[in-house]
C-alpha positions as a Markdown table, in Angstrom:
| # | Residue | x | y | z |
|---|---|---|---|---|
| 1 | Met | 1.2 | -31.6 | -18.4 |
| 2 | Thr | -1.5 | -31.3 | -15.9 |
| 3 | Glu | -2.7 | -27.5 | -15.8 |
| 4 | Ala | -3.4 | -25.9 | -12.9 |
| 5 | Phe | -6.1 | -23.7 | -12.3 |
| 6 | Ile | -6.6 | -20.7 | -9.5 |
| 7 | Tyr | -9.7 | -21.6 | -7.7 |
| 8 | Asp | -9.8 | -18.9 | -5.2 |
| 9 | Ala | -7.9 | -16.0 | -3.5 |
| 10 | Val | -7.9 | -14.6 | -0.3 |
| 11 | Arg | -6.1 | -11.5 | 1.6 |
| 12 | Thr | -6.2 | -9.6 | 4.6 |
| 13 | Pro | -6.2 | -5.8 | 4.4 |
| 14 | Arg | -2.3 | -4.3 | 4.5 |
| 15 | Gly | -2.7 | -3.0 | 7.8 |
| 16 | Arg | 0.3 | 0.3 | 8.8 |
| 17 | Gly | 3.6 | -1.7 | 10.0 |
| 18 | Lys | 4.5 | 0.1 | 12.9 |
| 19 | Ala | 3.5 | 0.4 | 16.7 |
| 20 | Ser | 0.6 | 2.4 | 16.0 |
| 21 | Gly | -0.9 | 0.2 | 13.0 |
| 22 | Ala | -3.9 | -1.2 | 13.2 |
| 23 | Leu | -2.8 | -5.2 | 13.0 |
| 24 | Tyr | 0.7 | -4.4 | 15.8 |
| 25 | Ser | -1.3 | -6.3 | 18.2 |
| 26 | Val | -2.1 | -9.1 | 15.0 |
| 27 | Thr | 0.5 | -11.8 | 15.4 |
| 28 | Pro | 1.3 | -13.6 | 12.0 |
| 29 | Met | 0.3 | -16.8 | 12.6 |
| 30 | Ala | -3.2 | -15.1 | 13.2 |
| 31 | Leu | -2.9 | -12.6 | 9.3 |
| 32 | Ala | -1.9 | -16.5 | 7.8 |
| 33 | Val | -4.7 | -17.8 | 10.4 |
| 34 | Thr | -7.2 | -15.7 | 9.0 |
| 35 | Ala | -6.4 | -16.0 | 5.2 |
| 36 | Leu | -6.5 | -19.8 | 5.4 |
| 37 | Ala | -9.5 | -20.0 | 7.9 |
| 38 | Ala | -11.6 | -17.7 | 4.9 |
| 39 | Leu | -10.1 | -19.7 | 2.3 |
| 40 | Arg | -11.8 | -23.0 | 4.2 |
| 41 | Asp | -14.9 | -21.6 | 4.6 |
| 42 | Arg | -15.6 | -19.6 | 2.5 |
| 43 | Asn | -15.4 | -22.5 | -0.1 |
| 44 | Ala | -16.7 | -25.6 | 2.2 |
| 45 | Leu | -13.5 | -26.7 | 2.1 |
| 46 | Asp | -12.5 | -30.6 | 2.8 |
| 47 | Thr | -9.2 | -29.3 | 3.6 |
| 48 | Ala | -8.4 | -33.2 | 3.7 |
| 49 | Ala | -7.8 | -32.5 | 0.2 |
| 50 | Val | -5.2 | -29.9 | 0.0 |
| 51 | Asp | -2.0 | -31.8 | 0.1 |
| 52 | Asp | 0.3 | -28.5 | 0.9 |
| 53 | Val | 0.0 | -24.6 | 1.8 |
| 54 | Val | 3.5 | -23.0 | 0.9 |
| 55 | Leu | 4.0 | -19.5 | 2.0 |
| 56 | Gly | 6.5 | -16.9 | 1.4 |
| 57 | Cys | 8.0 | -15.4 | 4.4 |
| 58 | Val | 10.6 | -13.2 | 4.1 |
| 59 | Glu | 11.9 | -12.1 | 8.1 |
| 60 | Pro | 11.6 | -16.1 | 9.5 |
| 61 | Val | 12.7 | -15.5 | 12.7 |
| 62 | Gly | 10.8 | -15.3 | 15.9 |
| 63 | Glu | 7.3 | -15.9 | 15.6 |
| 64 | Gln | 7.1 | -16.0 | 12.3 |
| 65 | Gly | 10.5 | -18.6 | 12.6 |
| 66 | Ala | 11.1 | -22.2 | 12.0 |
| 67 | Asp | 8.2 | -22.7 | 9.4 |
| 68 | Ile | 5.1 | -21.4 | 9.8 |
| 69 | Ala | 3.1 | -22.5 | 7.0 |
| 70 | Arg | 3.0 | -26.4 | 8.5 |
| 71 | Val | 1.8 | -24.5 | 12.3 |
| 72 | Ala | -0.8 | -22.2 | 10.1 |
| 73 | Val | -2.3 | -25.4 | 8.8 |
| 74 | Leu | -2.8 | -27.0 | 12.1 |
| 75 | Glu | -4.1 | -23.9 | 13.6 |
| 76 | Ala | -6.9 | -23.0 | 10.8 |
| 77 | Gly | -8.3 | -26.3 | 11.9 |
| 78 | Tyr | -6.7 | -27.8 | 8.7 |
| 79 | Ala | -6.8 | -31.7 | 8.0 |
| 80 | Glu | -3.2 | -33.2 | 10.4 |
| 81 | Thr | -2.8 | -34.6 | 6.7 |
| 82 | Thr | -2.3 | -31.3 | 5.0 |
| 83 | Ala | 1.6 | -30.0 | 5.0 |
| 84 | Gly | 3.0 | -26.8 | 5.2 |
| 85 | Val | 6.7 | -25.1 | 3.8 |
| 86 | Gln | 7.8 | -21.8 | 4.2 |
| 87 | Ile | 10.0 | -19.9 | 1.8 |
| 88 | Asn | 11.7 | -17.0 | 0.6 |
| 89 | Arg | 12.3 | -15.0 | -2.6 |
| 90 | Phe | 12.4 | -11.9 | -1.2 |
| 91 | Cys | 9.9 | -9.9 | -2.6 |
| 92 | Ala | 8.5 | -11.7 | -4.6 |
| 93 | Ser | 8.1 | -14.9 | -2.2 |
| 94 | Gly | 3.7 | -14.8 | -2.3 |
| 95 | Leu | 3.8 | -15.4 | -5.6 |
| 96 | Glu | 7.1 | -18.3 | -6.1 |
| 97 | Ala | 4.6 | -20.0 | -3.3 |
| 98 | Cys | 1.9 | -20.0 | -6.1 |
| 99 | Asn | 3.9 | -20.8 | -8.3 |
| 100 | Met | 5.4 | -23.6 | -6.7 |
| 101 | Ala | 1.6 | -24.7 | -5.6 |
| 102 | Ala | 0.7 | -24.5 | -9.3 |
| 103 | Ala | 3.9 | -26.9 | -10.3 |
| 104 | Gln | 3.3 | -29.5 | -7.8 |
| 105 | Ile | 0.1 | -29.4 | -9.4 |
| 106 | Met | 0.7 | -29.7 | -13.0 |
| 107 | Ser | 3.7 | -32.1 | -12.1 |
| 108 | Gly | 1.1 | -34.3 | -10.5 |
| 109 | Gln | 2.6 | -34.9 | -7.4 |
| 110 | Ser | -0.3 | -33.2 | -5.7 |
| 111 | Glu | -3.8 | -32.6 | -6.4 |
| 112 | Met | -5.1 | -29.4 | -4.5 |
| 113 | Ala | -2.6 | -27.1 | -2.8 |
| 114 | Val | -2.4 | -23.3 | -1.4 |
| 115 | Gly | 0.4 | -20.6 | -2.5 |
| 116 | Gly | 0.3 | -17.3 | -0.3 |
| 117 | Gly | 2.0 | -15.4 | 2.5 |
| 118 | Val | 2.3 | -13.8 | 5.5 |
| 119 | Glu | 4.5 | -10.9 | 6.7 |
| 120 | Ser | 4.0 | -9.0 | 10.0 |
| 121 | Met | 6.3 | -5.5 | 9.2 |
| 122 | Ser | 5.2 | -3.9 | 12.9 |
| 123 | Arg | 6.3 | -6.8 | 15.0 |
| 124 | Val | 9.7 | -8.3 | 12.8 |
| 125 | Pro | 11.0 | -5.3 | 11.5 |
| 126 | Met | 12.7 | -5.6 | 7.5 |
| 127 | Gly | 16.0 | -7.4 | 8.1 |
| 128 | Ser | 15.5 | -9.5 | 11.4 |
| 129 | Ser | 17.0 | -12.4 | 9.8 |
| 130 | Gly | 20.5 | -10.9 | 8.5 |
| 131 | Gly | 22.2 | -12.3 | 5.9 |
| 132 | Ala | 25.9 | -12.5 | 3.9 |
| 133 | Trp | 24.5 | -10.9 | 1.1 |
| 134 | Ala | 24.4 | -7.3 | 2.9 |
| 135 | Met | 26.7 | -7.7 | 6.4 |
| 136 | Asp | 29.6 | -9.9 | 5.2 |
| 137 | Pro | 32.3 | -7.6 | 3.3 |
| 138 | Gln | 33.6 | -9.9 | 1.3 |
| 139 | Val | 30.5 | -10.6 | 0.2 |
| 140 | Ala | 29.2 | -7.0 | -0.4 |
| 141 | Phe | 32.0 | -6.2 | -2.1 |
| 142 | His | 31.8 | -9.3 | -4.4 |
| 143 | Thr | 28.3 | -8.3 | -5.4 |
| 144 | Tyr | 28.8 | -4.7 | -5.4 |
| 145 | Phe | 25.8 | -4.7 | -2.9 |
| 146 | Val | 24.0 | -1.5 | -2.3 |
| 147 | Pro | 20.7 | -0.7 | -0.2 |
| 148 | Gln | 17.6 | -1.4 | -2.5 |
| 149 | Gly | 17.3 | 2.8 | -2.3 |
| 150 | Ile | 20.0 | 3.0 | -4.2 |
| 151 | Ser | 19.3 | 1.2 | -6.9 |
| 152 | Ala | 16.2 | 2.9 | -7.2 |
| 153 | Asp | 17.9 | 5.8 | -7.8 |
| 154 | Leu | 20.5 | 4.0 | -10.3 |
| 155 | Val | 17.2 | 2.7 | -12.1 |
| 156 | Ala | 15.7 | 6.1 | -12.7 |
| 157 | Thr | 19.0 | 7.7 | -12.8 |
| 158 | Lys | 19.8 | 5.4 | -15.8 |
| 159 | Tyr | 17.0 | 5.3 | -17.8 |
| 160 | Gly | 16.1 | 8.9 | -17.3 |
| 161 | Met | 13.4 | 9.4 | -14.9 |
| 162 | Ser | 12.8 | 12.9 | -12.5 |
| 163 | Arg | 11.8 | 13.3 | -9.7 |
| 164 | Ala | 8.9 | 14.7 | -10.9 |
| 165 | Asp | 8.3 | 11.4 | -13.4 |
| 166 | Val | 8.5 | 9.4 | -9.9 |
| 167 | Asp | 6.3 | 12.0 | -8.6 |
| 168 | Ala | 3.2 | 11.9 | -10.3 |
| 169 | Tyr | 3.7 | 7.6 | -11.0 |
| 170 | Ala | 3.0 | 8.0 | -6.6 |
| 171 | Val | 0.2 | 10.4 | -7.2 |
| 172 | Glu | -1.4 | 8.3 | -9.9 |
| 173 | Ser | -1.3 | 5.3 | -7.6 |
| 174 | Gln | -3.1 | 6.7 | -4.7 |
| 175 | Lys | -5.6 | 7.8 | -6.9 |
| 176 | Arg | -5.9 | 4.7 | -7.9 |
| 177 | Ala | -6.3 | 2.8 | -4.5 |
| 178 | Ala | -8.6 | 5.3 | -3.1 |
| 179 | Arg | -10.5 | 4.7 | -6.1 |
| 180 | Ala | -10.4 | 0.9 | -6.0 |
| 181 | Trp | -11.2 | 0.9 | -2.8 |
| 182 | Ala | -15.0 | 3.3 | -3.1 |
| 183 | Glu | -16.0 | 1.3 | -6.0 |
| 184 | Gly | -15.8 | -2.0 | -3.8 |
| 185 | Arg | -13.1 | -3.8 | -6.6 |
| 186 | Phe | -11.6 | -5.6 | -3.6 |
| 187 | Ala | -14.8 | -6.5 | -1.5 |
| 188 | Arg | -14.7 | -10.3 | -3.3 |
| 189 | Ser | -10.8 | -11.1 | -2.1 |
| 190 | Val | -10.3 | -8.7 | 1.3 |
| 191 | Val | -11.2 | -10.6 | 4.8 |
| 192 | Pro | -11.4 | -8.3 | 7.3 |
| 193 | Val | -9.0 | -9.4 | 10.8 |
| 194 | Lys | -10.4 | -10.2 | 13.4 |
| 195 | Asp | -9.3 | -10.7 | 17.6 |
| 196 | Ile | -10.0 | -13.6 | 19.5 |
| 197 | Asn | -13.4 | -12.2 | 21.3 |
| 198 | Gly | -15.0 | -11.6 | 16.7 |
| 199 | Thr | -14.6 | -8.0 | 17.0 |
| 200 | Thr | -13.0 | -6.4 | 13.6 |
| 201 | Val | -10.0 | -5.2 | 13.9 |
| 202 | Leu | -9.4 | -4.0 | 10.4 |
| 203 | Asp | -11.3 | -4.8 | 7.3 |
| 204 | Arg | -9.5 | -2.3 | 5.1 |
| 205 | Asp | -6.0 | -0.8 | 3.8 |
| 206 | Glu | -4.7 | 1.8 | 6.5 |
| 207 | His | -2.0 | 2.9 | 4.7 |
| 208 | Ile | -4.1 | 4.9 | 1.3 |
| 209 | Arg | -3.2 | 9.0 | 1.4 |
| 210 | Ala | -5.8 | 9.7 | -0.6 |
| 211 | Asp | -5.1 | 14.1 | -0.1 |
| 212 | Thr | -1.4 | 12.7 | -2.2 |
| 213 | Thr | -0.6 | 15.5 | -4.5 |
| 214 | Met | 2.5 | 16.5 | -6.6 |
| 215 | Gln | 3.0 | 19.7 | -3.8 |
| 216 | Ser | 3.2 | 17.2 | -0.8 |
| 217 | Leu | 5.3 | 14.7 | -2.1 |
| 218 | Ala | 7.8 | 17.9 | -3.0 |
| 219 | Ala | 8.1 | 18.6 | 0.4 |
| 220 | Leu | 9.6 | 15.5 | 1.5 |
| 221 | Glu | 13.5 | 14.9 | 1.1 |
| 222 | Pro | 15.2 | 11.9 | -1.0 |
| 223 | Ser | 15.1 | 9.2 | 1.6 |
| 224 | Phe | 18.6 | 7.7 | 0.3 |
| 225 | Ala | 21.2 | 10.8 | -0.9 |
| 226 | Lys | 22.4 | 10.4 | 2.3 |
| 227 | Thr | 22.9 | 6.7 | 2.6 |
| 228 | Gly | 24.5 | 6.8 | -1.3 |
| 229 | Glu | 26.6 | 10.0 | -0.8 |
| 230 | Ala | 28.0 | 10.4 | 3.5 |
| 231 | Leu | 28.1 | 6.5 | 3.0 |
| 232 | Gly | 30.2 | 5.8 | 0.7 |
| 233 | Phe | 27.2 | 3.9 | -1.8 |
| 234 | Asp | 26.6 | 5.7 | -4.7 |
| 235 | Ser | 30.1 | 5.6 | -6.1 |
| 236 | Val | 30.0 | 1.4 | -4.9 |
| 237 | Ala | 26.9 | 1.5 | -7.7 |
| 238 | Ile | 29.0 | 4.2 | -10.1 |
| 239 | Gln | 31.9 | 1.6 | -9.9 |
| 240 | Arg | 29.4 | -1.6 | -11.2 |
| 241 | Tyr | 27.9 | 0.9 | -13.8 |
| 242 | Pro | 30.7 | 3.6 | -14.6 |
| 243 | Glu | 28.9 | 5.2 | -17.1 |
| 244 | Ile | 27.2 | 7.3 | -14.7 |
| 245 | Glu | 28.6 | 10.6 | -13.8 |
| 246 | Arg | 26.2 | 10.7 | -10.7 |
| 247 | Ile | 23.2 | 9.4 | -9.2 |
| 248 | Thr | 20.3 | 11.6 | -9.1 |
| 249 | His | 18.4 | 10.9 | -5.8 |
| 250 | Val | 14.1 | 10.5 | -6.7 |
| 251 | His | 13.6 | 8.4 | -4.2 |
| 252 | His | 11.2 | 8.8 | -0.8 |
| 253 | Ala | 9.0 | 7.3 | 1.3 |
| 254 | Gly | 5.6 | 8.9 | -1.2 |
| 255 | Asn | 7.2 | 7.0 | -3.9 |
| 256 | Ser | 8.3 | 3.7 | -2.7 |
| 257 | Ser | 6.0 | 0.9 | -0.8 |
| 258 | Gly | 4.5 | 1.4 | 2.5 |
| 259 | Ile | 5.8 | -0.9 | 5.0 |
| 260 | Val | 2.6 | -3.0 | 6.0 |
| 261 | Asp | 1.1 | -6.2 | 7.5 |
| 262 | Gly | -0.5 | -8.6 | 6.0 |
| 263 | Ala | -1.4 | -12.3 | 4.8 |
| 264 | Ala | -3.4 | -13.6 | 1.3 |
| 265 | Ala | -3.9 | -17.4 | 0.2 |
| 266 | Val | -4.2 | -18.6 | -3.4 |
| 267 | Leu | -6.3 | -22.0 | -4.0 |
| 268 | Ile | -4.7 | -24.1 | -6.7 |
| 269 | Gly | -5.3 | -27.6 | -8.0 |
| 270 | Asn | -6.4 | -29.7 | -11.0 |
| 271 | Lys | -9.4 | -30.1 | -12.8 |
| 272 | Ala | -10.4 | -33.3 | -11.4 |
| 273 | Met | -10.2 | -32.8 | -7.8 |
| 274 | Gly | -11.7 | -29.1 | -8.6 |
| 275 | Glu | -15.0 | -31.2 | -9.8 |
| 276 | Lys | -14.2 | -33.9 | -7.1 |
| 277 | Leu | -15.1 | -30.6 | -4.1 |
| 278 | Gly | -17.4 | -29.1 | -6.2 |
| 279 | Leu | -15.7 | -25.7 | -7.1 |
| 280 | Lys | -15.3 | -24.1 | -9.9 |
| 281 | Pro | -12.1 | -23.1 | -11.4 |
| 282 | Arg | -12.0 | -19.5 | -11.8 |
| 283 | Ala | -8.3 | -18.9 | -14.0 |
| 284 | Arg | -5.7 | -21.4 | -15.5 |
| 285 | Ile | -2.2 | -20.2 | -14.9 |
| 286 | Arg | -0.3 | -20.3 | -18.2 |
| 287 | Ala | 3.3 | -20.0 | -17.4 |
| 288 | Phe | 5.9 | -18.8 | -14.9 |
| 289 | Ala | 9.3 | -18.2 | -14.3 |
| 290 | Ser | 12.2 | -16.7 | -12.3 |
| 291 | Ile | 14.8 | -15.0 | -13.3 |
| 292 | Gly | 18.2 | -14.0 | -12.1 |
| 293 | Ser | 19.5 | -9.9 | -12.8 |
| 294 | Glu | 22.5 | -7.7 | -12.0 |
| 295 | Pro | 22.2 | -7.7 | -8.3 |
| 296 | Thr | 23.4 | -3.9 | -8.1 |
| 297 | Ile | 20.8 | -2.1 | -10.1 |
| 298 | Met | 18.7 | -5.4 | -8.6 |
| 299 | Leu | 15.8 | -4.4 | -9.6 |
| 300 | Thr | 14.8 | -4.8 | -13.4 |
| 301 | Gly | 14.2 | -8.1 | -13.0 |
| 302 | Pro | 10.4 | -7.7 | -13.3 |
| 303 | Ser | 10.5 | -7.1 | -17.5 |
| 304 | Phe | 13.0 | -10.6 | -17.5 |
| 305 | Ser | 11.1 | -12.0 | -16.2 |
| 306 | Ala | 7.7 | -11.4 | -17.8 |
| 307 | Glu | 9.7 | -11.9 | -20.9 |
| 308 | Lys | 10.8 | -15.5 | -20.5 |
| 309 | Ala | 7.0 | -16.1 | -19.3 |
| 310 | Leu | 5.6 | -14.9 | -22.4 |
| 311 | Lys | 7.8 | -16.9 | -24.3 |
| 312 | Arg | 6.9 | -19.8 | -22.5 |
| 313 | Ala | 3.3 | -19.3 | -23.1 |
| 314 | Gly | 3.8 | -18.3 | -26.5 |
| 315 | Met | 2.8 | -14.8 | -26.6 |
| 316 | Ser | 4.2 | -11.2 | -27.2 |
| 317 | Ala | 3.6 | -8.2 | -23.8 |
| 318 | Gly | 0.9 | -7.3 | -25.9 |
| 319 | Asp | -1.6 | -10.0 | -25.5 |
| 320 | Ile | -1.3 | -9.1 | -22.0 |
| 321 | Asp | -4.9 | -7.6 | -21.0 |
| 322 | Leu | -3.7 | -6.3 | -17.9 |
| 323 | Tyr | -0.2 | -5.9 | -15.6 |
| 324 | Glu | 0.3 | -5.7 | -12.4 |
| 325 | Leu | 3.9 | -5.1 | -10.9 |
| 326 | Asn | 4.8 | -5.2 | -7.2 |
| 327 | Glu | 5.4 | -0.8 | -7.0 |
| 328 | Ala | 8.1 | -1.5 | -5.1 |
| 329 | Phe | 10.0 | 1.9 | -6.1 |
| 330 | Ala | 7.6 | 4.6 | -8.7 |
| 331 | Ala | 11.1 | 4.2 | -10.6 |
| 332 | Val | 10.6 | -0.2 | -11.0 |
| 333 | Val | 7.3 | 0.6 | -12.6 |
| 334 | Leu | 8.4 | 3.0 | -15.0 |
| 335 | Arg | 10.7 | 0.4 | -16.5 |
| 336 | Phe | 8.8 | -1.5 | -16.5 |
| 337 | Met | 5.9 | -0.2 | -19.2 |
| 338 | Gln | 9.6 | 1.3 | -20.5 |
| 339 | Ala | 11.0 | -2.0 | -21.5 |
| 340 | Leu | 7.8 | -4.1 | -22.4 |
| 341 | Asp | 5.9 | -0.9 | -24.0 |
| 342 | Val | 3.5 | -1.5 | -21.3 |
| 343 | Pro | 0.4 | 1.6 | -21.3 |
| 344 | His | -0.6 | 3.1 | -18.1 |
| 345 | Asp | -3.7 | 2.5 | -18.1 |
| 346 | Arg | -2.8 | -1.7 | -18.2 |
| 347 | Ile | -0.9 | -1.5 | -15.6 |
| 348 | Asn | -1.6 | -1.9 | -11.8 |
| 349 | Val | -5.5 | -0.1 | -13.0 |
| 350 | Asn | -6.4 | -0.3 | -8.9 |
| 351 | Gly | -3.5 | 1.4 | -7.6 |
| 352 | Gly | -0.8 | -0.9 | -6.1 |
| 353 | Ala | 2.2 | -0.9 | -2.9 |
| 354 | Ile | 3.4 | 2.5 | -2.9 |
| 355 | Ala | -0.4 | 3.8 | -1.6 |
| 356 | Met | -1.6 | 0.4 | 0.0 |
| 357 | Gly | 2.0 | -1.3 | 1.3 |
| 358 | His | 4.1 | -4.1 | 0.3 |
| 359 | Pro | 4.2 | -6.9 | 3.2 |
| 360 | Leu | 7.2 | -8.4 | 1.5 |
| 361 | Gly | 6.1 | -12.2 | 2.2 |
| 362 | Ala | 2.6 | -11.5 | 1.1 |
| 363 | Thr | 2.3 | -9.5 | -1.7 |
| 364 | Gly | 2.9 | -11.8 | -4.5 |
| 365 | Ala | 0.1 | -13.8 | -4.2 |
| 366 | Met | -2.1 | -10.9 | -3.1 |
| 367 | Ile | -1.5 | -8.9 | -6.4 |
| 368 | Leu | -2.0 | -12.5 | -8.0 |
| 369 | Gly | -6.0 | -12.1 | -6.2 |
| 370 | Thr | -5.9 | -8.3 | -7.4 |
| 371 | Leu | -5.7 | -9.1 | -10.9 |
| 372 | Leu | -7.6 | -12.1 | -11.0 |
| 373 | Asp | -10.6 | -9.9 | -9.7 |
| 374 | Glu | -10.0 | -6.7 | -12.2 |
| 375 | Leu | -9.5 | -9.6 | -15.0 |
| 376 | Glu | -13.1 | -10.7 | -14.0 |
| 377 | Arg | -14.8 | -7.2 | -13.2 |
| 378 | Thr | -13.6 | -5.9 | -16.5 |
| 379 | Gly | -14.4 | -9.5 | -18.4 |
| 380 | Lys | -11.0 | -9.3 | -20.2 |
| 381 | Ser | -8.5 | -12.5 | -20.4 |
| 382 | Thr | -5.1 | -12.4 | -19.3 |
| 383 | Gly | -3.0 | -11.2 | -16.4 |
| 384 | Leu | 0.4 | -11.1 | -15.7 |
| 385 | Ala | 1.7 | -10.9 | -12.2 |
| 386 | Thr | 5.6 | -10.0 | -11.5 |
| 387 | Leu | 7.7 | -8.6 | -8.9 |
| 388 | Cys | 11.2 | -6.9 | -8.6 |
| 389 | Val | 13.4 | -9.1 | -6.1 |
| 390 | Gly | 15.9 | -8.4 | -3.6 |
| 391 | Ala | 20.1 | -9.5 | -5.2 |
| 392 | Gly | 18.6 | -9.2 | -8.2 |
| 393 | Met | 15.9 | -11.4 | -9.4 |
| 394 | Gly | 12.4 | -11.0 | -11.1 |
| 395 | Thr | 9.5 | -13.9 | -10.9 |
| 396 | Ala | 6.2 | -13.5 | -13.3 |
| 397 | Thr | 2.7 | -15.9 | -13.5 |
| 398 | Ile | 0.4 | -15.5 | -16.7 |
| 399 | Ile | -3.3 | -16.3 | -16.0 |
| 400 | Glu | -6.0 | -16.7 | -17.9 |
| 401 | Arg | -9.5 | -16.8 | -17.3 |
| 402 | Val | -11.6 | -19.7 | -17.0 |
């Protein structure tokens, strides 16, 4: 099997996903183009050598609709021979896009490809594309559907995480993200978003709240208590998990991922094409995996997908130097650490989506780039990126520096 190498990774800063956010005036097309153009320009890339661009996008409707990847390829000035495809694996879409690009390389069907993602949550709100899972009563009934926030609180309840536990994790995420920005740890990968006049619109993550404390978080009411109790979703979850007497609601806006806008792109290719283009590989992709998990609790998939990828790579959890797990909710990361016995100083060392936000379709590619940068900064070798996924799934990717 042909080896797949990562040659570069870029991302935009994350802008608050609301009308007052810095990127609200920037279309999702412009976000995707920013990432693709940066990948091309900083590598002096002959885009005719790029066989395909795979972009994750979770709400592919309106101005994010149709095949945003192909049109972004054309808008970014890539060769018209470069194909483009949009894919959706909910929150793991960006990482799945990178895995699909890598699979093309490994199978020998492509020589150079781009994986990445885009989401403008301020312009195309979460849930815009609908779907039978939540909207069709028959489907919802058979799958014991509950909103993700209920699932997060179910994870915390089932695995013994208190409000203090999840808040403490959130405070640390904010501290780590603020420190990472202060020390320039994201400088290699973050490319500024500019308007049509070339004026910088945003050049750093906008969602971070460095002054967050346990006291400030304690003032926030649980976000999902009313949904669970008044609308009956707690009862649905307890039907699926009868060992739970009642769900303790511990998650709120301060210990859950932020709603933001952003895009990312990762250049992946084989060794021969990299040499032909004069590019130096930064890492090889050792293994990747996606799994299905129980859909009501929904958010426990990362450990299972990590274990599957580790098995494929002939590795164990202890062989991984650094982990990146999307901070959809604090309990997701705490459960992953618990399940695989991962110490906190080896996971999300530069903070995560609680502090910086989660642009749904782009996050997976963003954390893969963050993982690579941190491996290089610290001189470490192996890393694993993973995300929980709606409807009960997980996706994971293992990389090794070269």
